[in-house]
Amino acid sequence: MAGRVESEYGFDLENRDPLDKNPHVRTLYEDALGEPEGTKSIDGVWSCSYKTYNGSKKCCYIFLSVLCGGPCALMWGLAFACISCMHIWCLTPCVKAFDIYAACCGGCWKKCIVCYCNPIYEAVGRVFSNIRFHHRYEVV
């Protein structure tokens, strides 16, 4: 593909959010600052503020990502490893065991309902089956 720069590990170095997980933190200069019609500073101020905004945002982000990126990646890697381990070795077998027990209990419950409730429902149905309605339409 043209324009794609890959790292030695195979991920794209240009598009670092290919699944668009963080559109809410995309803060371009135009998203943060804007001068309405009739209120404008001189072009030099606007140009200087554009460069200052982008430069300070980029430098600050680089500094914070160098400072916090490794520890945060370690923390999130450990957190997701623990979550995966818990799901694979604890929750999934527990849910499967619950499904097996629920199927057994569900079969017993179904038999109880059929045995005790069906005769009542049939009797009530027969009582109401003898009710007849007659509607007569008259023109006045």
Coordinates of N, CA and C in Angstrom, one line a residue:
M1 N 0.8 -1.2 0.0 CA 0.0 0.0 0.0 C 0.9 1.2 0.0
A2 N 0.5 2.3 -0.7 CA 1.2 3.5 -0.8 C 1.0 4.3 0.5
G3 N 2.1 4.9 1.0 CA 1.9 5.8 2.2 C 1.9 5.0 3.5
R4 N 2.0 3.7 3.5 CA 1.9 3.0 4.8 C 3.4 2.7 5.2
V5 N 3.7 3.1 6.4 CA 5.0 2.8 6.9 C 4.9 1.8 8.0
E6 N 5.5 0.7 7.8 CA 5.4 -0.4 8.8 C 6.6 -0.5 9.7
S7 N 6.3 -0.9 11.0 CA 7.4 -1.1 11.9 C 8.0 -2.5 11.7
E8 N 9.0 -2.8 12.5 CA 9.6 -4.1 12.4 C 8.6 -5.2 12.9
Y9 N 7.6 -4.8 13.7 CA 6.6 -5.7 14.3 C 5.4 -5.8 13.4
G10 N 5.3 -5.1 12.3 CA 4.2 -5.2 11.4 C 3.0 -4.3 11.6
F11 N 3.0 -3.3 12.5 CA 1.9 -2.4 12.6 C 2.2 -1.1 11.9
D12 N 1.2 -0.4 11.6 CA 1.3 0.8 10.8 C 1.8 2.0 11.7
L13 N 2.9 2.6 11.3 CA 3.4 3.7 12.1 C 2.8 5.1 11.7
E14 N 2.1 5.1 10.6 CA 1.4 6.4 10.2 C 0.0 6.5 10.8
N15 N -0.8 5.4 10.6 CA -2.2 5.4 11.1 C -2.2 4.6 12.4
R16 N -2.1 5.3 13.5 CA -1.9 4.6 14.8 C -3.3 4.3 15.5
D17 N -4.3 4.7 14.9 CA -5.7 4.5 15.4 C -6.6 4.0 14.3
P18 N -6.2 2.8 13.7 CA -6.9 2.3 12.5 C -8.4 2.0 12.8
L19 N -8.7 1.7 14.0 CA -10.1 1.4 14.4 C -10.9 2.6 14.9
D20 N -10.3 3.7 14.8 CA -10.9 5.0 15.2 C -11.5 4.9 16.6
K21 N -10.7 4.5 17.6 CA -11.1 4.4 19.0 C -11.2 5.7 19.7
N22 N -10.5 6.7 19.3 CA -10.3 7.9 20.0 C -10.7 9.2 19.2
P23 N -11.8 9.2 18.6 CA -12.2 10.4 17.9 C -12.6 11.6 18.8
H24 N -12.9 11.3 20.0 CA -13.3 12.3 21.0 C -12.1 13.1 21.5
V25 N -10.9 12.6 21.3 CA -9.7 13.4 21.8 C -9.0 14.1 20.6
R26 N -9.5 14.0 19.5 CA -8.9 14.6 18.3 C -9.2 16.1 18.4
T27 N -8.1 16.9 18.8 CA -8.2 18.3 19.0 C -7.3 19.1 18.1
L28 N -7.8 19.4 16.9 CA -7.1 20.2 16.0 C -7.2 21.7 16.4
Y29 N -6.4 22.5 15.9 CA -6.4 23.9 16.2 C -7.8 24.5 15.9
E30 N -8.4 24.1 14.8 CA -9.7 24.6 14.4 C -10.8 24.1 15.3
D31 N -10.6 23.0 16.0 CA -11.6 22.5 16.9 C -11.6 23.3 18.2
A32 N -10.4 23.8 18.6 CA -10.3 24.5 19.9 C -10.5 26.0 19.8
L33 N -10.0 26.6 18.7 CA -10.0 28.1 18.6 C -10.6 28.5 17.3
G34 N -11.3 29.6 17.3 CA -11.9 30.2 16.1 C -12.4 31.6 16.3
E35 N -12.1 32.4 15.4 CA -12.6 33.8 15.5 C -13.8 34.0 14.6
P36 N -14.9 34.5 15.2 CA -16.1 34.7 14.4 C -16.0 35.8 13.5
E37 N -16.9 35.9 12.5 CA -16.9 37.0 11.6 C -17.0 38.3 12.3
G38 N -16.2 39.3 12.0 CA -16.3 40.6 12.6 C -15.3 40.8 13.8
T39 N -14.7 39.7 14.2 CA -13.8 39.7 15.4 C -12.5 39.0 14.9
K40 N -11.6 39.7 14.4 CA -10.4 39.0 13.9 C -9.1 39.7 14.4
S41 N -8.1 38.9 14.8 CA -6.8 39.5 15.1 C -6.0 39.7 13.9
I42 N -4.9 40.2 14.0 CA -4.0 40.4 12.8 C -3.5 39.0 12.4
D43 N -3.1 38.9 11.2 CA -2.7 37.6 10.6 C -1.5 37.0 11.3
G44 N -0.6 37.9 11.7 CA 0.6 37.4 12.5 C 0.3 36.7 13.8
V45 N -0.7 37.3 14.5 CA -1.1 36.7 15.8 C -1.8 35.4 15.5
W46 N -2.6 35.3 14.6 CA -3.3 34.1 14.3 C -2.3 33.0 13.8
S47 N -1.4 33.3 13.0 CA -0.4 32.4 12.5 C 0.5 31.9 13.7
C48 N 0.9 32.9 14.5 CA 1.8 32.5 15.7 C 1.0 31.7 16.7
S49 N -0.2 32.0 16.9 CA -1.0 31.2 17.8 C -1.2 29.7 17.3
Y50 N -1.4 29.6 16.0 CA -1.5 28.3 15.4 C -0.3 27.5 15.6
K51 N 0.9 28.1 15.4 CA 2.2 27.4 15.6 C 2.4 27.1 17.0
T52 N 2.1 28.0 17.9 CA 2.2 27.8 19.3 C 1.3 26.7 19.8
Y53 N 0.1 26.7 19.4 CA -0.9 25.6 19.9 C -0.4 24.3 19.4
N54 N -0.1 24.1 18.1 CA 0.3 22.8 17.6 C 1.7 22.4 18.2
G55 N 2.6 23.3 18.3 CA 3.9 22.9 18.9 C 3.9 22.5 20.3
S56 N 3.1 23.3 21.1 CA 3.1 23.0 22.6 C 2.3 21.7 22.8
K57 N 1.2 21.5 22.0 CA 0.4 20.3 22.2 C 1.3 19.1 21.8
K58 N 2.1 19.2 20.7 CA 2.9 18.1 20.3 C 4.0 17.8 21.2
C59 N 4.7 18.9 21.7 CA 5.8 18.7 22.7 C 5.3 18.1 24.0
C60 N 4.2 18.6 24.5 CA 3.6 18.1 25.7 C 3.2 16.6 25.6
Y61 N 2.6 16.3 24.5 CA 2.1 14.9 24.3 C 3.3 14.0 24.2
I62 N 4.4 14.4 23.5 CA 5.6 13.6 23.3 C 6.2 13.4 24.7
F63 N 6.3 14.5 25.5 CA 6.9 14.4 26.8 C 6.1 13.4 27.7
L64 N 4.8 13.6 27.7 CA 4.0 12.7 28.6 C 3.9 11.3 28.1
S65 N 4.0 11.1 26.8 CA 3.9 9.7 26.3 C 5.3 9.0 26.5
V66 N 6.4 9.7 26.5 CA 7.7 9.2 26.8 C 7.7 8.8 28.3
L67 N 7.2 9.8 29.1 CA 7.2 9.6 30.6 C 6.2 8.5 31.0
C68 N 5.0 8.5 30.5 CA 4.0 7.6 30.9 C 3.7 6.4 30.0
G69 N 4.1 6.5 28.8 CA 3.7 5.4 27.8 C 4.1 4.0 28.2
G70 N 5.4 3.9 28.6 CA 5.8 2.5 29.0 C 5.1 2.0 30.2
P71 N 5.1 2.8 31.3 CA 4.4 2.3 32.5 C 2.9 2.0 32.3
C72 N 2.3 2.9 31.5 CA 0.8 2.7 31.2 C 0.6 1.4 30.3
A73 N 1.5 1.2 29.4 CA 1.4 0.0 28.5 C 1.6 -1.2 29.4
L74 N 2.6 -1.2 30.3 CA 2.8 -2.3 31.2 C 1.6 -2.5 32.1
M75 N 1.0 -1.5 32.7 CA -0.2 -1.6 33.5 C -1.4 -2.2 32.7
W76 N -1.6 -1.6 31.5 CA -2.8 -2.1 30.7 C -2.5 -3.5 30.2
G77 N -1.3 -3.9 29.9 CA -1.0 -5.2 29.5 C -1.3 -6.2 30.6
L78 N -0.8 -5.9 31.8 CA -1.1 -6.7 33.0 C -2.6 -6.8 33.3
A79 N -3.3 -5.7 33.2 CA -4.7 -5.6 33.5 C -5.5 -6.5 32.5
F80 N -5.2 -6.4 31.2 CA -5.9 -7.2 30.2 C -5.5 -8.7 30.3
A81 N -4.2 -8.9 30.7 CA -3.8 -10.3 30.9 C -4.6 -10.9 32.1
C82 N -4.8 -10.2 33.1 CA -5.6 -10.7 34.3 C -7.0 -10.9 33.9
I83 N -7.6 -9.9 33.1 CA -9.0 -10.1 32.7 C -9.1 -11.3 31.8
S84 N -8.2 -11.5 30.9 CA -8.3 -12.6 30.0 C -8.1 -13.9 30.8
C85 N -7.2 -14.0 31.7 CA -7.0 -15.2 32.5 C -8.3 -15.5 33.3
M86 N -8.9 -14.5 33.9 CA -10.1 -14.7 34.7 C -11.2 -15.2 33.8
H87 N -11.4 -14.6 32.6 CA -12.4 -15.1 31.7 C -12.2 -16.5 31.3
I88 N -11.0 -16.8 30.9 CA -10.7 -18.1 30.3 C -10.7 -19.2 31.4
W89 N -10.2 -18.9 32.5 CA -10.1 -20.0 33.5 C -11.1 -20.0 34.6
C90 N -11.9 -18.9 34.8 CA -12.9 -18.8 35.9 C -14.3 -18.6 35.3
L91 N -14.5 -17.5 34.6 CA -15.9 -17.1 34.3 C -16.5 -18.0 33.2
T92 N -15.7 -18.3 32.1 CA -16.3 -19.2 31.1 C -16.7 -20.6 31.6
P93 N -15.8 -21.3 32.4 CA -16.3 -22.5 32.9 C -17.5 -22.4 33.9
C94 N -17.5 -21.3 34.7 CA -18.6 -21.1 35.6 C -19.9 -20.9 34.8
V95 N -19.8 -20.1 33.8 CA -21.0 -19.9 33.0 C -21.5 -21.2 32.3
K96 N -20.6 -22.0 31.8 CA -20.9 -23.3 31.2 C -21.5 -24.2 32.2
A97 N -21.0 -24.3 33.5 CA -21.6 -25.1 34.5 C -23.0 -24.6 34.9
F98 N -23.2 -23.3 34.9 CA -24.5 -22.7 35.2 C -25.5 -23.1 34.1
D99 N -25.0 -23.0 32.8 CA -25.9 -23.4 31.7 C -26.3 -24.9 31.9
I100 N -25.4 -25.8 32.3 CA -25.8 -27.2 32.4 C -26.8 -27.3 33.6
Y101 N -26.5 -26.7 34.7 CA -27.5 -26.8 35.8 C -28.8 -26.1 35.5
A102 N -28.8 -25.0 34.8 CA -30.0 -24.3 34.4 C -30.8 -25.2 33.5
A103 N -30.2 -25.9 32.6 CA -30.9 -26.8 31.6 C -31.6 -27.9 32.4
C104 N -30.9 -28.4 33.4 CA -31.5 -29.5 34.2 C -32.7 -28.9 35.0
C105 N -32.5 -27.8 35.7 CA -33.5 -27.2 36.5 C -34.7 -26.8 35.6
G106 N -34.3 -26.2 34.4 CA -35.4 -25.8 33.5 C -36.3 -26.9 33.1
G107 N -35.7 -28.1 32.8 CA -36.5 -29.3 32.5 C -37.4 -29.7 33.6
C108 N -36.9 -29.7 34.8 CA -37.8 -30.0 36.0 C -38.9 -28.9 36.1
W109 N -38.5 -27.7 36.0 CA -39.5 -26.6 36.1 C -40.6 -26.7 35.0
K110 N -40.2 -27.0 33.8 CA -41.1 -27.2 32.7 C -42.1 -28.3 33.0
K111 N -41.6 -29.4 33.6 CA -42.5 -30.5 33.9 C -43.5 -30.1 35.0
C112 N -43.0 -29.4 36.0 CA -43.9 -28.9 37.1 C -45.0 -28.0 36.5
I113 N -44.6 -27.1 35.7 CA -45.6 -26.2 35.1 C -46.6 -26.9 34.2
V114 N -46.2 -27.8 33.4 CA -47.1 -28.6 32.6 C -48.0 -29.5 33.5
C115 N -47.5 -30.0 34.5 CA -48.3 -30.9 35.4 C -49.3 -30.2 36.2
Y116 N -48.9 -29.0 36.7 CA -49.8 -28.3 37.6 C -50.6 -27.2 37.0
C117 N -50.0 -26.5 36.0 CA -50.7 -25.3 35.5 C -51.6 -25.6 34.2
N118 N -51.1 -26.6 33.4 CA -51.9 -26.9 32.2 C -53.3 -27.3 32.5
P119 N -53.6 -28.1 33.5 CA -55.0 -28.4 33.8 C -55.8 -27.2 34.1
I120 N -55.2 -26.3 34.9 CA -56.0 -25.1 35.3 C -56.2 -24.2 34.0
Y121 N -55.2 -24.1 33.2 CA -55.4 -23.3 32.0 C -56.4 -23.9 31.1
E122 N -56.4 -25.2 31.0 CA -57.4 -25.8 30.1 C -58.9 -25.7 30.7
A123 N -59.0 -25.8 32.0 CA -60.3 -25.6 32.6 C -60.8 -24.2 32.4
V124 N -60.0 -23.2 32.6 CA -60.4 -21.8 32.4 C -60.7 -21.6 31.0
G125 N -60.0 -22.1 30.1 CA -60.2 -22.0 28.6 C -61.6 -22.6 28.3
R126 N -61.9 -23.7 28.9 CA -63.2 -24.3 28.6 C -64.4 -23.5 29.1
V127 N -64.2 -22.9 30.3 CA -65.2 -22.0 30.9 C -65.5 -20.9 30.0
F128 N -64.4 -20.2 29.5 CA -64.6 -19.1 28.6 C -65.0 -19.4 27.2
S129 N -64.8 -20.7 26.8 CA -65.1 -21.0 25.4 C -66.6 -21.1 25.2
N130 N -67.4 -21.1 26.2 CA -68.8 -21.2 26.0 C -69.5 -19.8 26.0
I131 N -68.7 -18.8 26.1 CA -69.2 -17.4 26.1 C -69.3 -17.0 24.6
R132 N -70.5 -16.5 24.2 CA -70.7 -16.1 22.9 C -71.1 -14.6 22.8
F133 N -70.6 -13.9 21.9 CA -70.9 -12.5 21.7 C -71.6 -12.4 20.4
H134 N -72.7 -11.6 20.4 CA -73.4 -11.3 19.2 C -73.5 -9.8 19.1
H135 N -73.1 -9.3 17.9 CA -73.1 -7.9 17.7 C -74.0 -7.6 16.6
R136 N -75.0 -6.6 16.9 CA -75.9 -6.3 15.9 C -75.7 -4.8 15.5
Y137 N -75.7 -4.6 14.2 CA -75.4 -3.2 13.7 C -76.8 -2.7 13.2
E138 N -77.2 -1.6 13.8 CA -78.5 -1.0 13.4 C -78.2 0.4 12.8
V139 N -78.9 0.7 11.8 CA -78.8 2.1 11.2 C -80.0 2.9 11.8
V140 N -79.7 4.0 12.3 CA -80.7 4.9 12.9 C -81.1 6.0 12.0

